[in-house]
mmCIF file of C-alpha atoms and ligand atoms in Angstrom:
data_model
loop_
_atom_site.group_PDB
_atom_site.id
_atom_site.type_symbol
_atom_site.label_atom_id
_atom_site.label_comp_id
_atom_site.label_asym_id
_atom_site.label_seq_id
_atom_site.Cartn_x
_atom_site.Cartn_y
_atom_site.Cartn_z
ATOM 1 C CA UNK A 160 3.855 -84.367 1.887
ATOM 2 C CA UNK A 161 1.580 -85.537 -0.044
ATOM 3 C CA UNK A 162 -0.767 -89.110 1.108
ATOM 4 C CA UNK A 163 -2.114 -91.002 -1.344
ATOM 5 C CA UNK A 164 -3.937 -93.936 -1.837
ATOM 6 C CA UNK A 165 -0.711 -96.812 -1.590
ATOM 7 C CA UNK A 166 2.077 -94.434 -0.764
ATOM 8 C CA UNK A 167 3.749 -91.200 1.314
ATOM 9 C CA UNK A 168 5.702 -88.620 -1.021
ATOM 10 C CA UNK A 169 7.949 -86.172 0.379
ATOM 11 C CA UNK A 170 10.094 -83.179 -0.256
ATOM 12 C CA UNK A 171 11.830 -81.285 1.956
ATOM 13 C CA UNK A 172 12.762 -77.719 0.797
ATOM 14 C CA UNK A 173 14.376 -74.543 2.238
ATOM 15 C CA UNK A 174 13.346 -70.776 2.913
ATOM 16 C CA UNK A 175 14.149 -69.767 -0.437
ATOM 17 C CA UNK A 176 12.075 -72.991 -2.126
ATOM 18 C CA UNK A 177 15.101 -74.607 -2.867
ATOM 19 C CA UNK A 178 14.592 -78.444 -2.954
ATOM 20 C CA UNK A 179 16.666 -80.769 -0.683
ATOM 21 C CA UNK A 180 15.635 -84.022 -0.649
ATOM 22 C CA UNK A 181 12.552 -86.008 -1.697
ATOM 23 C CA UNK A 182 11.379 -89.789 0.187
ATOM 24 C CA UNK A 183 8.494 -91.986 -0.984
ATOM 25 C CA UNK A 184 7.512 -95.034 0.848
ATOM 26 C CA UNK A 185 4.693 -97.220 -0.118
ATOM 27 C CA UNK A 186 1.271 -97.587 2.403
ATOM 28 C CA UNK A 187 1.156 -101.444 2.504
ATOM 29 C CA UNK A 188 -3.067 -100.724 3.255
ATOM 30 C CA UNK A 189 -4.962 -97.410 2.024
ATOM 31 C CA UNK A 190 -7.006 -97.287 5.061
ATOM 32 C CA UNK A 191 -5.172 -96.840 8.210
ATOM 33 C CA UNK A 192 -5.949 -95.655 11.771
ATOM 34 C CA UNK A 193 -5.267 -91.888 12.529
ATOM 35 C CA UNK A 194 -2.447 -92.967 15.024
ATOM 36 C CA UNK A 195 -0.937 -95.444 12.765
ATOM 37 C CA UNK A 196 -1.056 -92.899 9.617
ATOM 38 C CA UNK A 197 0.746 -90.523 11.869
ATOM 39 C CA UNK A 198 3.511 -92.942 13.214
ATOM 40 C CA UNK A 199 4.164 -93.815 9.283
ATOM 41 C CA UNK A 200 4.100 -89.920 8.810
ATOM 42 C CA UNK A 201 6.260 -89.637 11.509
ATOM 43 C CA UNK A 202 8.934 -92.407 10.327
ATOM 44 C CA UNK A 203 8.883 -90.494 6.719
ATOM 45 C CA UNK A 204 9.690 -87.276 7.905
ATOM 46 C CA UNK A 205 12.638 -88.812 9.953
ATOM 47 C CA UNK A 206 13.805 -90.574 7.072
ATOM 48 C CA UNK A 207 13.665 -86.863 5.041
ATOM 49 C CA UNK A 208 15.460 -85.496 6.966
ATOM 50 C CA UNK A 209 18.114 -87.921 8.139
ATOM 51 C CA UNK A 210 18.701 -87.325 4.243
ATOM 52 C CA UNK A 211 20.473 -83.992 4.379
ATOM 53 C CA UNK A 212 21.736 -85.311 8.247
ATOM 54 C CA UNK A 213 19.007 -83.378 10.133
ATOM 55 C CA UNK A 214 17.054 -84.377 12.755
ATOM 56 C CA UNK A 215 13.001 -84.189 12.362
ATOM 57 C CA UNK A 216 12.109 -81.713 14.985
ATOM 58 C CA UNK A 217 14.842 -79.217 12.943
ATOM 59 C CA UNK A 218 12.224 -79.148 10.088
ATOM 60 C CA UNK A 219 10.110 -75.805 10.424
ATOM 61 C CA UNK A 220 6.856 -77.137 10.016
ATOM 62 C CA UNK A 221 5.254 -79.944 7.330
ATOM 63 C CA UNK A 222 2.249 -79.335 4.559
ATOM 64 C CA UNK A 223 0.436 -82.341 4.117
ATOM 65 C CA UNK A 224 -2.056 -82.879 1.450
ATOM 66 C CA UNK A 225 -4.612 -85.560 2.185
ATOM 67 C CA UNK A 226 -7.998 -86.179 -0.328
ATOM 68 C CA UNK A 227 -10.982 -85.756 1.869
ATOM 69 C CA UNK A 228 -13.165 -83.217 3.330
ATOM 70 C CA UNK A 229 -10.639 -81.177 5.453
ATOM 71 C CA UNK A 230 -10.924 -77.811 7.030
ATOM 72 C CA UNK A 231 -7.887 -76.304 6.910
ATOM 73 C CA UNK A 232 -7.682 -73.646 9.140
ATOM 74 C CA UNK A 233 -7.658 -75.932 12.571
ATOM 75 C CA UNK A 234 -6.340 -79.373 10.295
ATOM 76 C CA UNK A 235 -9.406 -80.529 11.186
ATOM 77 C CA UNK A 236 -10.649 -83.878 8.710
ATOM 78 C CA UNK A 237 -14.418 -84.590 8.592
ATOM 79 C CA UNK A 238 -13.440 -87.456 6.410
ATOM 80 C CA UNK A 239 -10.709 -89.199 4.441
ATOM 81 C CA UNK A 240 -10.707 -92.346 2.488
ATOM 82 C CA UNK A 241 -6.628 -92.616 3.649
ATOM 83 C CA UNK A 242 -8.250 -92.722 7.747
ATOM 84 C CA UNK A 243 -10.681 -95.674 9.167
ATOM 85 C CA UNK A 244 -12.049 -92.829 11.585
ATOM 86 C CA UNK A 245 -14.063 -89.903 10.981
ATOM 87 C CA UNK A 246 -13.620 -86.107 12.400
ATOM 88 C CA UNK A 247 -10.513 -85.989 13.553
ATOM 89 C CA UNK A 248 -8.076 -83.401 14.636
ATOM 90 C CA UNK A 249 -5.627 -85.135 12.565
ATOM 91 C CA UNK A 250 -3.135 -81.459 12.130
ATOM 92 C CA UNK A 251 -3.066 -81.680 15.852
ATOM 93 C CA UNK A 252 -2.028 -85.343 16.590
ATOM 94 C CA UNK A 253 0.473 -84.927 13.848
ATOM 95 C CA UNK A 254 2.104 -81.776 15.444
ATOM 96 C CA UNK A 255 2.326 -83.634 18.543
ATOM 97 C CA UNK A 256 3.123 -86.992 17.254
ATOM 98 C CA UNK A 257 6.141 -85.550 15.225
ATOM 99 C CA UNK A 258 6.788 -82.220 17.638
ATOM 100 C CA UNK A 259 7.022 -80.488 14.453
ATOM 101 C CA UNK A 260 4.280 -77.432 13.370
ATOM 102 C CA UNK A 261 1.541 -79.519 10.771
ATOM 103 C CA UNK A 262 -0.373 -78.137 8.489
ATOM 104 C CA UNK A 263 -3.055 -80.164 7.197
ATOM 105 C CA UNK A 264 -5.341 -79.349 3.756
ATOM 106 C CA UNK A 265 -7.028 -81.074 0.735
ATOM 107 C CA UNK A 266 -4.877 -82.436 -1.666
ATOM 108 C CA UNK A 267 -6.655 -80.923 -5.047
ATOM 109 C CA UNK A 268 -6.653 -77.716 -3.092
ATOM 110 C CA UNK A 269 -2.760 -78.032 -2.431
ATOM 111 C CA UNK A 270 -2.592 -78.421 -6.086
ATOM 112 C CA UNK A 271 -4.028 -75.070 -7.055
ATOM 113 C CA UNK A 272 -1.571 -73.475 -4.812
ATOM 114 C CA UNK A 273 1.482 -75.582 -6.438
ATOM 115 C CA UNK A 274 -0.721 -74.492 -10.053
ATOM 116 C CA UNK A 275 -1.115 -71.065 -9.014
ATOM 117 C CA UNK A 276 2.341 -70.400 -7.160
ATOM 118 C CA UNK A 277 4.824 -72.260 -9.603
ATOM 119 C CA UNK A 278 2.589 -74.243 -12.484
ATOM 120 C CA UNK A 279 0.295 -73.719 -15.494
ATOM 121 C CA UNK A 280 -2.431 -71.084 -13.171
ATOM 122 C CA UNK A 281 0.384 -68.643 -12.697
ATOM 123 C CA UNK A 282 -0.771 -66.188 -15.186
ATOM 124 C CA UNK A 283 -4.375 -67.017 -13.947
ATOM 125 C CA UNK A 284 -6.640 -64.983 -11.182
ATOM 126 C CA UNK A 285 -9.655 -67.449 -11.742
ATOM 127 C CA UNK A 286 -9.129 -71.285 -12.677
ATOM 128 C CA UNK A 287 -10.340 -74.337 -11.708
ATOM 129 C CA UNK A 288 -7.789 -77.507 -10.980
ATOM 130 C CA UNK A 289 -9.843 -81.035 -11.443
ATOM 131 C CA UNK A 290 -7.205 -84.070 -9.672
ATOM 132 C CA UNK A 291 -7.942 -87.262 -10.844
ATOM 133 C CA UNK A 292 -6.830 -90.570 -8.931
ATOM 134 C CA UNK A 293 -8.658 -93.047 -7.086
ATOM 135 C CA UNK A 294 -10.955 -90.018 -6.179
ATOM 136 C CA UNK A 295 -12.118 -87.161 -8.248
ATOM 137 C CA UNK A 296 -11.294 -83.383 -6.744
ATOM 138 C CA UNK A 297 -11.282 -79.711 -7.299
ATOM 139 C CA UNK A 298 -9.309 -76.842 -6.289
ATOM 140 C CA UNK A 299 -10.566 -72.917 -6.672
ATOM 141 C CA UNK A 300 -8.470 -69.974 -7.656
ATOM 142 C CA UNK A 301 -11.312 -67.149 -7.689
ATOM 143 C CA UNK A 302 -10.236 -63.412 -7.963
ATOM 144 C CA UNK A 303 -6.309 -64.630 -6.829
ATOM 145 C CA UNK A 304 -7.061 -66.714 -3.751
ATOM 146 C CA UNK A 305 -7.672 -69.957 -3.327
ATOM 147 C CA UNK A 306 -11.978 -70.773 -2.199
ATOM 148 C CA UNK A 307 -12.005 -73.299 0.418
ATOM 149 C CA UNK A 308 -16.218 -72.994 1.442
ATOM 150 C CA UNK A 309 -16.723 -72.361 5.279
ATOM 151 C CA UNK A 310 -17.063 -76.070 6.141
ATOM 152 C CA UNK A 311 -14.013 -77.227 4.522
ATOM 153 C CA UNK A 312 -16.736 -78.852 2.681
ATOM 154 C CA UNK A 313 -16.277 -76.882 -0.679
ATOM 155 C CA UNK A 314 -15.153 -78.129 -4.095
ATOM 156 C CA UNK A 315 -16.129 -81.815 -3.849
ATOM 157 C CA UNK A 316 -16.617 -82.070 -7.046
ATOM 158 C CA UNK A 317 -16.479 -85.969 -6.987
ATOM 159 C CA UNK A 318 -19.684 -86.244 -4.881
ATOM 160 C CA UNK A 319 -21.693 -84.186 -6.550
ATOM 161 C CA UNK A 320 -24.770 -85.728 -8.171
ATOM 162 C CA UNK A 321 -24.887 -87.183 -11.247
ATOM 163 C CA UNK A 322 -27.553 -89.424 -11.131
ATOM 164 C CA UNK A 323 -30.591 -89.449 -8.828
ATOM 165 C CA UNK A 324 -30.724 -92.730 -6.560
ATOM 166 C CA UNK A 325 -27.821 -93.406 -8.496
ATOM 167 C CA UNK A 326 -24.504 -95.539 -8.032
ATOM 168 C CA UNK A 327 -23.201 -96.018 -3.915
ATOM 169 C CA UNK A 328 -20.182 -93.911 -3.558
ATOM 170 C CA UNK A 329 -17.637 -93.998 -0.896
ATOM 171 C CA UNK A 330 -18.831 -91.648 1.032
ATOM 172 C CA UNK A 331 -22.105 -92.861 1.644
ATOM 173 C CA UNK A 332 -23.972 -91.537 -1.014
ATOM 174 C CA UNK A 333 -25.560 -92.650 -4.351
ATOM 175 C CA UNK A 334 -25.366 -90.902 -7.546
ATOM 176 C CA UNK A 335 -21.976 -89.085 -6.782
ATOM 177 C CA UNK A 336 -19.635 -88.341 -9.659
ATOM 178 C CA UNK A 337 -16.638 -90.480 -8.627
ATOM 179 C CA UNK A 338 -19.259 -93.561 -8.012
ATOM 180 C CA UNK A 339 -19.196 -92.997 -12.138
ATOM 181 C CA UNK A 340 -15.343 -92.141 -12.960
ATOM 182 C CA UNK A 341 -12.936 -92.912 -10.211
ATOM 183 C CA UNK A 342 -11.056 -96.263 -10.265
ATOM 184 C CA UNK A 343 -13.000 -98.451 -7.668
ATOM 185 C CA UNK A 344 -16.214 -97.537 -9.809
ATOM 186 C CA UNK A 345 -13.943 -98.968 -12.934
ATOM 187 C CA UNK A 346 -13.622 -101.946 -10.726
ATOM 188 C CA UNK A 347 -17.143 -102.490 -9.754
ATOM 189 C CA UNK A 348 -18.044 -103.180 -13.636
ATOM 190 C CA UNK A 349 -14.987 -104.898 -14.446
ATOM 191 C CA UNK A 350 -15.916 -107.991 -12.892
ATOM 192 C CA UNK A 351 -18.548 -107.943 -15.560
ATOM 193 C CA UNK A 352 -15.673 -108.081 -18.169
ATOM 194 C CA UNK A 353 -14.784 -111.417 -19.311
ATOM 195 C CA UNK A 354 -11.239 -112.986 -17.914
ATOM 196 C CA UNK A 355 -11.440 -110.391 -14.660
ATOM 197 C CA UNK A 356 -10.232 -111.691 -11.227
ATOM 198 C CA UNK A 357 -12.535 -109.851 -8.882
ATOM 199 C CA UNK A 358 -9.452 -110.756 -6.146
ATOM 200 C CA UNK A 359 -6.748 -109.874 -7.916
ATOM 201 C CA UNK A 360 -4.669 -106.489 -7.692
ATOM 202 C CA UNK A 361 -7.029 -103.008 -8.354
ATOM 203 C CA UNK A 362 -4.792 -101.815 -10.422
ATOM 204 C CA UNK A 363 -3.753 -104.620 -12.551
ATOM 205 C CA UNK A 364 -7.662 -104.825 -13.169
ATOM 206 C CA UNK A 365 -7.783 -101.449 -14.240
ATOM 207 C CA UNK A 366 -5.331 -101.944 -16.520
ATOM 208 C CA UNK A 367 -7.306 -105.300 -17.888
ATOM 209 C CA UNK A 368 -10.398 -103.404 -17.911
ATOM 210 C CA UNK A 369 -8.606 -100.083 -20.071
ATOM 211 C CA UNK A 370 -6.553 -102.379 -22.322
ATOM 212 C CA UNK A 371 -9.524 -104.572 -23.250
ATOM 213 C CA UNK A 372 -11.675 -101.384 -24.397
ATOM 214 C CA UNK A 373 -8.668 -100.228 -26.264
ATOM 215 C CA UNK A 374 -8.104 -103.622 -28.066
ATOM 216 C CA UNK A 375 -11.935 -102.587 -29.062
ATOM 217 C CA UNK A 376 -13.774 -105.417 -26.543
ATOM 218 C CA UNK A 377 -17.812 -103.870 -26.433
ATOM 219 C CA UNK A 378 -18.187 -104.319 -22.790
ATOM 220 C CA UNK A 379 -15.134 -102.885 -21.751
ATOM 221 C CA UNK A 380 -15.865 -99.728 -24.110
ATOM 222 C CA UNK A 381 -18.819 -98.944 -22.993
ATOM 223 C CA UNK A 382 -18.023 -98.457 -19.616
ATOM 224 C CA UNK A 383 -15.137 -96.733 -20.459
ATOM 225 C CA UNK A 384 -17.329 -94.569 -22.562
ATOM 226 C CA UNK A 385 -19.633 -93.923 -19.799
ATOM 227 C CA UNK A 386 -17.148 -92.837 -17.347
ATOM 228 C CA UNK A 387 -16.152 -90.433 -19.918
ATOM 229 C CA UNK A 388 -19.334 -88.963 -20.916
ATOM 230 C CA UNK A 389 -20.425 -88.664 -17.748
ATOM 231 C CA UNK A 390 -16.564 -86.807 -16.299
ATOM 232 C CA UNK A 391 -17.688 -84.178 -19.514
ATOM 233 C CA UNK A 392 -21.108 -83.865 -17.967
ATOM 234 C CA UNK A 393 -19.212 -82.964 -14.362
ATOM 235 C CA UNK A 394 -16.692 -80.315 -15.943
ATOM 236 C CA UNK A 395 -19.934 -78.845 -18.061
ATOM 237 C CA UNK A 396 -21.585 -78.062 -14.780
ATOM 238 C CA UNK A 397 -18.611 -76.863 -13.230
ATOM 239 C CA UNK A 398 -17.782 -74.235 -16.522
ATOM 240 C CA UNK A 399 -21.367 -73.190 -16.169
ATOM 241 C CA UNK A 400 -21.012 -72.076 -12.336
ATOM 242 C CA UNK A 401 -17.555 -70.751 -12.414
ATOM 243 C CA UNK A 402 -17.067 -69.339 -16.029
ATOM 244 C CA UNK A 403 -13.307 -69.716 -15.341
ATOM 245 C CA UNK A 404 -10.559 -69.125 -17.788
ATOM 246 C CA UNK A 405 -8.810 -72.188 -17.071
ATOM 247 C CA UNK A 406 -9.420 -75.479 -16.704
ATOM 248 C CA UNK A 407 -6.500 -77.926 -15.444
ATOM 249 C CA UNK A 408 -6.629 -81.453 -15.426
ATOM 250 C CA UNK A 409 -4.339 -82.437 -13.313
ATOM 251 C CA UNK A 410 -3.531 -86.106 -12.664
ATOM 252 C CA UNK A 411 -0.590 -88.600 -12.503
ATOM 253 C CA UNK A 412 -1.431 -91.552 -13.485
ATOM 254 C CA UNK A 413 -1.631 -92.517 -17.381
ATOM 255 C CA UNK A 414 -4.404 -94.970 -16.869
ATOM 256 C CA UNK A 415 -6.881 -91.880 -16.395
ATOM 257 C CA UNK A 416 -6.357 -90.798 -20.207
ATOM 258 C CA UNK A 417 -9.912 -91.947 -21.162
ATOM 259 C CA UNK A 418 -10.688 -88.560 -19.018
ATOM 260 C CA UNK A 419 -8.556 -86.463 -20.646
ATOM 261 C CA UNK A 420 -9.268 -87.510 -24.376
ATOM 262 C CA UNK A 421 -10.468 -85.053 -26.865
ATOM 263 C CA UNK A 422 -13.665 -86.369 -26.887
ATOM 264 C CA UNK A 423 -14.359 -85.754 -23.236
ATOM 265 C CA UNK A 424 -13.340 -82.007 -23.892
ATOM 266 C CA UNK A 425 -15.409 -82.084 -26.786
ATOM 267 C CA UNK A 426 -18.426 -82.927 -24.860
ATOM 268 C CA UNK A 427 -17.678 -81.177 -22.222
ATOM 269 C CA UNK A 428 -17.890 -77.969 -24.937
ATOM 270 C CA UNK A 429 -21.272 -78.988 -26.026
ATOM 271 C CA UNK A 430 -22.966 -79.154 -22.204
ATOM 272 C CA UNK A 431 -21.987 -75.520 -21.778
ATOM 273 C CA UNK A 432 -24.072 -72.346 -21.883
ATOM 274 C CA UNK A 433 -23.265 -71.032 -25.956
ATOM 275 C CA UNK A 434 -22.306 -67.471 -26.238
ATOM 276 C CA UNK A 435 -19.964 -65.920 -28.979
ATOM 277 C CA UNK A 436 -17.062 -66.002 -27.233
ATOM 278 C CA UNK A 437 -14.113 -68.950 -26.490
ATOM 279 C CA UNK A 438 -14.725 -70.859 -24.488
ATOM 280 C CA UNK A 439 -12.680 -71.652 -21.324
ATOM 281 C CA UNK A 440 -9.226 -73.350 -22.045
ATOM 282 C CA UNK A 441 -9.233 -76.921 -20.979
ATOM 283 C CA UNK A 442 -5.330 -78.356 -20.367
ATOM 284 C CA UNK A 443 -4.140 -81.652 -19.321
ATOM 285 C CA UNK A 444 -1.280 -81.190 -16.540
ATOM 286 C CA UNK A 445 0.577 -84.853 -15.423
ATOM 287 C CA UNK A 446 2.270 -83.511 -12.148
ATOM 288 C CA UNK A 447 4.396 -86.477 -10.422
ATOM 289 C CA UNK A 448 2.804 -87.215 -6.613
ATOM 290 C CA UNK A 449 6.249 -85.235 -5.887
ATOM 291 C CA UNK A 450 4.861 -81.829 -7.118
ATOM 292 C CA UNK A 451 1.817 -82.262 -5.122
ATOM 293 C CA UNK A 452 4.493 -82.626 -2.120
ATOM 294 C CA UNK A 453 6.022 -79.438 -3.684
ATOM 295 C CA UNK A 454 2.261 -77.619 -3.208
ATOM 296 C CA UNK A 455 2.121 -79.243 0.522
ATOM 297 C CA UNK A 456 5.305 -77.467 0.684
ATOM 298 C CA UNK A 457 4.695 -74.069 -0.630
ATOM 299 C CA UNK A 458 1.253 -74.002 2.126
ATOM 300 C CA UNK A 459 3.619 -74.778 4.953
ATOM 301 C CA UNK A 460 6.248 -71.859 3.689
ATOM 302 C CA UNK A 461 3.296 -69.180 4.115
ATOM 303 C CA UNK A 462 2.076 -71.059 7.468
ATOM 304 C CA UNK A 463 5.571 -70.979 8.853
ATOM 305 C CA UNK A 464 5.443 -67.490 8.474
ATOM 306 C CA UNK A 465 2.333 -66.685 9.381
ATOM 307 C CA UNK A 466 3.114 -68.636 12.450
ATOM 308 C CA UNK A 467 6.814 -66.210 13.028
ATOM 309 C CA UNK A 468 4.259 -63.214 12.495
ATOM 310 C CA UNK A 469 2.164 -63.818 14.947
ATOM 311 C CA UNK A 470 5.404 -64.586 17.178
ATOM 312 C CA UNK A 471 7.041 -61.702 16.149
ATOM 313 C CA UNK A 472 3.817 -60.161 17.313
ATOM 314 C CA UNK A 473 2.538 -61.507 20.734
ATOM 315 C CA UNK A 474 6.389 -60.725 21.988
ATOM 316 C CA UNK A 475 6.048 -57.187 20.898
ATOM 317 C CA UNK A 476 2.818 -56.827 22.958
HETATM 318 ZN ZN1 LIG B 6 -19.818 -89.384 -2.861
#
């Protein structure tokens, strides 16, 4: 499963990775409590599997990719802009809200293993995955595996600084990256742009905000420009830490194409240390909120048998 800003998408596959079903049902509010995210969770998964006429608790055990700062080893979430409560044992209270095994991890993470297991990073031992949506966020493939940090703190490439004393970001802090690029920080100039409701839908004034630049209005362009320049400072910095051979961009939504434009790439080039050699391939990658599921999916196939493993193994002893 993967949660998302407005909506739940699911798919249900077997041992062999065979898909089954799928389920998407919209979040009527972003922000929800812990107990009330897991009851919707819970309702989902029911629906899933009523699908192929199977009951929830039959399902082996659920991946679930959530955008946040999430240690995945105990599905433990410091933070999530889907949650109105902070440090939460979320993997637990979803195992026992849906009596099913829950594995919990950050989404952009979950990507790299969907990348790295079935997408564009399979020929890849060390690539980068940058998600765009309402947040900005990275996944690691170095030397094979995937880099989490020790925290579950690693690869938030959205909040690091751009900008000292800069923009407020959602977490807290000014100068962040996604305070620059992501949606809401879109939003925060539009009003500026002539004709925008500040109370009408986010995404509809999004939309204004990108069609006015296109149709060439000097306001909107600018701070489309901005967002741009500044996403090519962001990958720079990352291409100068890393060094990977890959770069994906991996997003869903077409409204994030400013980000992905030639230009962006272009500048991105220019940031980064020159030597006489390529330098790293940058692709764009539009995976469907459904693949992400798919990379929830392939973390809870290793878990599951992990999990048998160590079965397997405390009945032998
Ligand atoms: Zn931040």
């Amino acid at each position: 499963m993967k949660i998302s800003h407005h909506k739940l998408s699911l798919v249900l596959l077997d041992f062999e990775g065979e898909q089954l079903a799928t389920e998407e049902c919209d979040l009527r509010h972003p922000v929800s409590s812990p107990e009330d995210l897991a009851a919707k969770i819970g309702e989902a998964v029911a629906r899933l599997a009523g699908q192929i006429g199977r009951a929830p608790g039959e399902i082996s055990g659920l991946g679930i990719g959530i955008a946040g700062i999430v240690e995945a080893n105990d599905g433990f979430v410091h933070w999530s802009p889907s949650l109105s409560a902070r440090n939460i044992e979320f993997g637990a209270l979803l195992t026992r809200t849906l009596g099913v095994p829950c594995f919990i991890d950050n989404d952009a993470n979950l990507v790299a293993v969907a990348e790295h297991a079935f997408g564009l990073g399979r020929e890849h031992s060390d690539f980068l995955v940058v998600t765009i949506e309402s947040g900005v966020g990275l996944g690691m493939v170095i030397g094979g595996a995937l880099y989490r940090g020790t925290r579950g703190c690693g690869a938030e490439f959205g909040h690091t600084k751009v900008q000292l004393n800069g923009a407020l970001c959602r977490c807290g802090q000014r100068g962040c990256l996604e305070a620059y690029v992501a949606d809401y920080a879109l939003l925060r100039e539009a009003t500026l742009v002539s004709g925008q409701d500040a109370n009408a839908d986010p995404a509809k004034r999004v939309e204004t905000l990108l069609d006015a630049a296109r149709a060439g209005d000097a306001t909107a362009r600018s701070i489309v420009e901005r967002a741009g320049q500044i996403f090519a400072m962001g990958l720079a910095n990352l291409v100068n830490i890393f060094d990977p051979e890959l770069i994906i961009l991996a997003g869903e939504q077409m409204q994030f194409d400013h980000l992905y434009s030639d230009a962006v790439i272009e500048a991105m080039r220019k940031s980064i240390v020159q030597v006489d050699k390529a330098p790293p391939e940058v692709v764009v990658h539009k995976w469907g909120d459904l693949m992400w599921a798919r990379g929830a999916a392939a973390y809870a196939l290793d878990k599951v048998s992990e999990l048998a493993l160590e079965r397997l193994g405390e009945n032998a002893a």
